[in-house]
Structures are given as C-alpha cells and as structure tokens.
Coordinates of N, CA, C and O in Angstrom, one line a residue:
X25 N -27.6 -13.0 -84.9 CA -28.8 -12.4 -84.4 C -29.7 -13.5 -83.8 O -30.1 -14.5 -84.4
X26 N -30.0 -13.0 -82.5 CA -31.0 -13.7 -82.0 C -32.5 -13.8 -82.8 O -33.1 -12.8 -83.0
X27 N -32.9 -15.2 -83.2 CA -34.0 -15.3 -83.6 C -35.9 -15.5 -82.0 O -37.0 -15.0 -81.7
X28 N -35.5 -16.0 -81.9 CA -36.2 -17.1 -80.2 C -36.8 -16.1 -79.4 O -36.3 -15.2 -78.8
X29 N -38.5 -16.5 -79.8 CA -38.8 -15.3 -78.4 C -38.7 -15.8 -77.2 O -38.5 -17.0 -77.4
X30 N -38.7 -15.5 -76.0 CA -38.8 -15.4 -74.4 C -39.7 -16.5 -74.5 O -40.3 -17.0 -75.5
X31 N -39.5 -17.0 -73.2 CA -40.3 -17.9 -73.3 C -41.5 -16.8 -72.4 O -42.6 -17.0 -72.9
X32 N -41.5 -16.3 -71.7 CA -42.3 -15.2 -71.2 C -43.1 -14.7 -72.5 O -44.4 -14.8 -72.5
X33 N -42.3 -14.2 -73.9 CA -43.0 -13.9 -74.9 C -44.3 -15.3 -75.6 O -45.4 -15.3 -76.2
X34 N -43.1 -16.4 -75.0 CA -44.3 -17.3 -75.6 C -45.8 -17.5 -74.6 O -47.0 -17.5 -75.0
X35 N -45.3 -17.6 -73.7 CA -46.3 -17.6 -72.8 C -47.8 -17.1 -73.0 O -48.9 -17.6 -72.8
X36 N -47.3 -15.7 -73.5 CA -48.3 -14.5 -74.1 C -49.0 -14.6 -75.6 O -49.9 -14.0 -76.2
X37 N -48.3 -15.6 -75.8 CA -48.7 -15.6 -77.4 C -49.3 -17.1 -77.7 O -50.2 -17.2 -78.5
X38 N -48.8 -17.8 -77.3 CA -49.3 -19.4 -77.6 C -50.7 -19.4 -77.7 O -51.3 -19.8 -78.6
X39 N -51.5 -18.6 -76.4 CA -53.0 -19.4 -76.3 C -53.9 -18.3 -77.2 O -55.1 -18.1 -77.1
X40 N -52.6 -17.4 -78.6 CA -53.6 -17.0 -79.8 C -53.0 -17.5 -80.6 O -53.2 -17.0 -81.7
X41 N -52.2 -18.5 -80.8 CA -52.6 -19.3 -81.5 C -54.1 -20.2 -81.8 O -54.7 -20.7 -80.9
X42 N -54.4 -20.4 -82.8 CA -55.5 -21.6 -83.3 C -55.1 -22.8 -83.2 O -54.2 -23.3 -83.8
X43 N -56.0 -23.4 -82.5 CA -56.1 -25.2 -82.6 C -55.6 -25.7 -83.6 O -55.5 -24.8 -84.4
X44 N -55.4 -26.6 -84.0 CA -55.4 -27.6 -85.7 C -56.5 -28.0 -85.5 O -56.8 -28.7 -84.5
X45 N -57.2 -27.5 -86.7 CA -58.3 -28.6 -87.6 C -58.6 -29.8 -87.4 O -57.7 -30.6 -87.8
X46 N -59.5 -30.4 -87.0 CA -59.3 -32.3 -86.9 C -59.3 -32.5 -88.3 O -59.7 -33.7 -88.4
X47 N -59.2 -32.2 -89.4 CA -59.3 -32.3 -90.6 C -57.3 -32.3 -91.0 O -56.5 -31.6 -90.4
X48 N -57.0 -32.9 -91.9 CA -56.1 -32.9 -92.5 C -54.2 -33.5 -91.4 O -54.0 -34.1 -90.3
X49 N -53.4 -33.1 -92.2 CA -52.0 -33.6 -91.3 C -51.6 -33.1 -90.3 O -51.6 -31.8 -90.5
X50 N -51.0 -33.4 -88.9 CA -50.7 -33.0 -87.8 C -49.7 -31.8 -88.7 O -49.0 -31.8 -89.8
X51 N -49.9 -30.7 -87.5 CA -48.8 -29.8 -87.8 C -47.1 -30.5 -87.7 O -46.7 -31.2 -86.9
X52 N -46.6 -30.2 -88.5 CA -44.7 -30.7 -88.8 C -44.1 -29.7 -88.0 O -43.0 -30.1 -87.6
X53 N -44.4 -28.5 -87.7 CA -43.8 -27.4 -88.0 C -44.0 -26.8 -86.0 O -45.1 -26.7 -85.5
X54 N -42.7 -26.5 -85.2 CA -42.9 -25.7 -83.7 C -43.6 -24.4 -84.1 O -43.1 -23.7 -85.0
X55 N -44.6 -24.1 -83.7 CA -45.6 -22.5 -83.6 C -44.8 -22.2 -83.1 O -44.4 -21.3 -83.9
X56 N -43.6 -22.4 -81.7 CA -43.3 -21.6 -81.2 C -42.0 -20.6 -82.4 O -41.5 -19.4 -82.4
X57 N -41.7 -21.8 -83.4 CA -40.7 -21.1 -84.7 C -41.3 -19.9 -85.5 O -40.9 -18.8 -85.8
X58 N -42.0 -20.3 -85.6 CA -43.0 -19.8 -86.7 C -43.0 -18.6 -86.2 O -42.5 -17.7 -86.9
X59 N -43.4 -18.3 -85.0 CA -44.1 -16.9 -84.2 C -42.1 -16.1 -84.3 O -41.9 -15.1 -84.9
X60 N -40.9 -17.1 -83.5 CA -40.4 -16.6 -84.1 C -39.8 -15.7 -85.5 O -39.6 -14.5 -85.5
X61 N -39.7 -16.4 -86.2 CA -39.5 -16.0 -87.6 C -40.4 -15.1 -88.0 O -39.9 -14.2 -88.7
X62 N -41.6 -15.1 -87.7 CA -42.5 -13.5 -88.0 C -42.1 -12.2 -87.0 O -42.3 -11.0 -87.0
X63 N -41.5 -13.0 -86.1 CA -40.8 -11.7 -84.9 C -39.4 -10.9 -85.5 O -39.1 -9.7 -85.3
X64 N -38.7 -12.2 -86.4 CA -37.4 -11.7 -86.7 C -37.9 -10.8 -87.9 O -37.6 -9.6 -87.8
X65 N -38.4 -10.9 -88.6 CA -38.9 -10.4 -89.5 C -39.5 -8.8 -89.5 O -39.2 -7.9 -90.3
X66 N -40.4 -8.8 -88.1 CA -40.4 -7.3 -87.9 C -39.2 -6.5 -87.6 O -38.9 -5.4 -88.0
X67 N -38.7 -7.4 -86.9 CA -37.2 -6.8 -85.7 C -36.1 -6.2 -87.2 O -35.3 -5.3 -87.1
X68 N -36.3 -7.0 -88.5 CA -35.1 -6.9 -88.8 C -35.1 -6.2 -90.2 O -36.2 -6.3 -90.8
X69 N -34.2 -5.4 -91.0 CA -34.7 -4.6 -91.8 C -35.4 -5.3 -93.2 O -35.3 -6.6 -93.3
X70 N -36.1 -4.5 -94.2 CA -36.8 -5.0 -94.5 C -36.2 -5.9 -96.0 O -36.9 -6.5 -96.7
X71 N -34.4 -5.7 -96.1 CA -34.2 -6.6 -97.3 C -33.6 -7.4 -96.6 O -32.4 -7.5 -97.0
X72 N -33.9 -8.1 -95.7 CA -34.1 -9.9 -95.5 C -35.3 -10.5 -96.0 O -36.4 -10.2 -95.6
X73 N -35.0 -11.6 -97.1 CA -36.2 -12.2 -97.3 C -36.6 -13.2 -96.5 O -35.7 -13.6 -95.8
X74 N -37.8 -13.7 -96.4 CA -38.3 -14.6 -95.9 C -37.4 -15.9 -96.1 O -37.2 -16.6 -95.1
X75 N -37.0 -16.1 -97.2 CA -36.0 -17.3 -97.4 C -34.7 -17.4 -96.3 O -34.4 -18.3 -95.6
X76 N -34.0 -16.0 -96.5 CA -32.9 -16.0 -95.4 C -33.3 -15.9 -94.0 O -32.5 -16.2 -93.1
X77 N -34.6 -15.6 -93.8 CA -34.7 -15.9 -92.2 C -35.4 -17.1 -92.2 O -35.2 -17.5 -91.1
X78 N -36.1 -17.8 -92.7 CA -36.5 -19.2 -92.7 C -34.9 -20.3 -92.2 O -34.8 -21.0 -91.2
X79 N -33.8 -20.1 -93.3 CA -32.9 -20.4 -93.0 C -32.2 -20.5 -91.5 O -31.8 -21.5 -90.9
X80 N -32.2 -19.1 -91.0 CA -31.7 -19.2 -89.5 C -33.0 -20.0 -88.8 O -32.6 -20.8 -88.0
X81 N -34.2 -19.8 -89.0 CA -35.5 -21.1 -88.1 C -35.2 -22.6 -88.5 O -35.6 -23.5 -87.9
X82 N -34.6 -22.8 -89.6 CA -34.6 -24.2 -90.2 C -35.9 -24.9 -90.7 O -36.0 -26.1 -90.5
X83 N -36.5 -24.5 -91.2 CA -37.8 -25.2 -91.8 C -37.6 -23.8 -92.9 O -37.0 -22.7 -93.0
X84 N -38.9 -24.9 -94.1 CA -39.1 -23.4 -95.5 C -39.8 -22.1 -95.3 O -40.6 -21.8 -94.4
X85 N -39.6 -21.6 -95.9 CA -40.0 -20.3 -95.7 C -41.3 -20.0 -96.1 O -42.0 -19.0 -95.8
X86 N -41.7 -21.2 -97.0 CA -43.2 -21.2 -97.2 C -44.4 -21.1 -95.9 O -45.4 -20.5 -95.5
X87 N -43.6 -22.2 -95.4 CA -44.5 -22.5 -93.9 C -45.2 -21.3 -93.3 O -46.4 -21.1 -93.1
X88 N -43.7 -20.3 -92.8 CA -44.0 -19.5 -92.3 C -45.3 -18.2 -93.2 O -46.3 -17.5 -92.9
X89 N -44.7 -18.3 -94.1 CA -45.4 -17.5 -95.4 C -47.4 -17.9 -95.4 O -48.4 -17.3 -95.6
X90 N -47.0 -19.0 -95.0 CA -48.3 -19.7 -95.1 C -49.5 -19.2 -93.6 O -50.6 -19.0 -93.3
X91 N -48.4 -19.3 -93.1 CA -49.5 -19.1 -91.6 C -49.5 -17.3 -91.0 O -50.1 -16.8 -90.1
X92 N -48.3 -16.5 -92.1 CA -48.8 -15.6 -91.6 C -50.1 -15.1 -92.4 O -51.1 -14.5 -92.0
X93 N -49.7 -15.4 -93.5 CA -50.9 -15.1 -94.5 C -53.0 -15.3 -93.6 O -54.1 -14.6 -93.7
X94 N -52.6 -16.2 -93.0 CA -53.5 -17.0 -92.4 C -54.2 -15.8 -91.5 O -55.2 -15.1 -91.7
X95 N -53.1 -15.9 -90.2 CA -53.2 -14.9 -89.5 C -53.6 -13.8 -89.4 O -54.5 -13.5 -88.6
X96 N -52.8 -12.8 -90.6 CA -53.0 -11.9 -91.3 C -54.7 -11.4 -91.2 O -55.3 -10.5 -90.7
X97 N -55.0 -12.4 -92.0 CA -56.4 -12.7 -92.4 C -57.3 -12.3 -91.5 O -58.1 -11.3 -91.5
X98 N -56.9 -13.3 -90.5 CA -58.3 -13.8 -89.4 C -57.9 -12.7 -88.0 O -58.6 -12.7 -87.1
X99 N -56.7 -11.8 -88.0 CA -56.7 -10.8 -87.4 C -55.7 -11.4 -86.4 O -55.1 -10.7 -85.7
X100 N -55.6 -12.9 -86.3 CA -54.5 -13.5 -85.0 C -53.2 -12.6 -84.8 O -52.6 -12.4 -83.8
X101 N -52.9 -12.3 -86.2 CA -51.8 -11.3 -86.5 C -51.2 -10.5 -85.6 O -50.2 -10.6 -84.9
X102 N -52.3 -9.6 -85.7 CA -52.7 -8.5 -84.7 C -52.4 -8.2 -83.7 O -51.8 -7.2 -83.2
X103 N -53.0 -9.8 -83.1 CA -53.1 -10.1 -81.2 C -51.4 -10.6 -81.4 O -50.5 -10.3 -80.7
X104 N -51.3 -11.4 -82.3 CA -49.7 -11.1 -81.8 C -49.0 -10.3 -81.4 O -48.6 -10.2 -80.2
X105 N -48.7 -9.5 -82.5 CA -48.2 -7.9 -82.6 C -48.2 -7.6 -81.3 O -47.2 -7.7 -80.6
X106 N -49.2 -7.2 -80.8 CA -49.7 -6.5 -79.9 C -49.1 -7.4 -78.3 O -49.0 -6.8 -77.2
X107 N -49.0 -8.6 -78.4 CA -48.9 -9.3 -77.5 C -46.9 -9.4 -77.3 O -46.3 -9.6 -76.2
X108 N -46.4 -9.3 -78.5 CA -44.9 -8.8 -78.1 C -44.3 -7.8 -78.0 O -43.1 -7.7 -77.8
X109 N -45.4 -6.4 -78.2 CA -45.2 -5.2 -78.3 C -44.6 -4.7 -79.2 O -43.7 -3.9 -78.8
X110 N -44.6 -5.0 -80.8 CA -43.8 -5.0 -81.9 C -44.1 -3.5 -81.7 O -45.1 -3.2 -80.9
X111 N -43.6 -2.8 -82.1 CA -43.5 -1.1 -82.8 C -43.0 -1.1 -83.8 O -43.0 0.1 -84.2
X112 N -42.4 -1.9 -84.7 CA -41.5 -1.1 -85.6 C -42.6 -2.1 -86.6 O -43.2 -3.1 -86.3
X113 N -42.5 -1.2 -88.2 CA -43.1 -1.5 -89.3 C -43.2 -3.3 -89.4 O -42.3 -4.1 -89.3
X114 N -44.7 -3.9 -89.6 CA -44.5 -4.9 -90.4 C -44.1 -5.1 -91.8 O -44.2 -4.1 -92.5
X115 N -43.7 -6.5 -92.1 CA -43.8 -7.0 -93.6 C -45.1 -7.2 -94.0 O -45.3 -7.6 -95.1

C-alpha cells in the first residue's frame, strides 16, 4: 500500500504546517512523513496501529503520535483534513 502524498498534496499542505520553535532540537523527522502517516491512517482501516504504519514511514510511531496530538489541538489538523479532502473517519 501506497503510503506518500502527491506532491501536489504536499504542496497544499506544507505552508499549514508550523514553523519550529527557535527553542529546543532541529526537527529529525520529514513533515512531509509525518503528514503521510496521518494520511495512511485515515485511508486505512482502523485495526492498523500506529506502530504498524510508523513501520511502513520508518521513523517511531511516537513522533507521529506526538504531532498529531499537537495538531489535533491547535486545529492544524483540520486544515489538513480538509486540505487532502479526507472523507473517511479519523483516528
């Protein structure tokens, strides 16, 4: 299964992303993964855990866990969703 959005989809999505903080460690981690893995996530049913799709992105599953939480939060979420035209149920 294809994980990787478009780059078209990234296009749409990158500039909601948030800056880094001048506070603390450079990001480790491609946003552009990340946004994946919360994509595959919608796309795919819901007993994949986060662990097994971390695996197909290659980085922990925390990471991703961590920034959607974030997201989540501050509504960036949202503007994602909305920005890849998710329809089907989130996690």
């Amino acid at each position: 299964m294809a994980y990787n959005i478009t780059d078209e989809q990234w296009e749409s999505v990158e500039p909601l992303i948030p800056e880094q903080g001048r506070m603390g460690r450079k990001r480790a981690v491609d946003m552009r993964k990340v946004v994946s893995l919360i994509y595959l996530r919608w796309k795919t049913p819901a007993n994949i855990g986060w662990g097994q799709s971390a695996a197909v992105c290659g980085f922990p599953h925390g990471t991703a866990i961590y920034y959607y939480g974030i997201w989540k939060r501050s509504g960036v979420l949202e503007k994602i969703k909305e920005a890849l035209n998710v329809t089907t149920g989130s996690q």
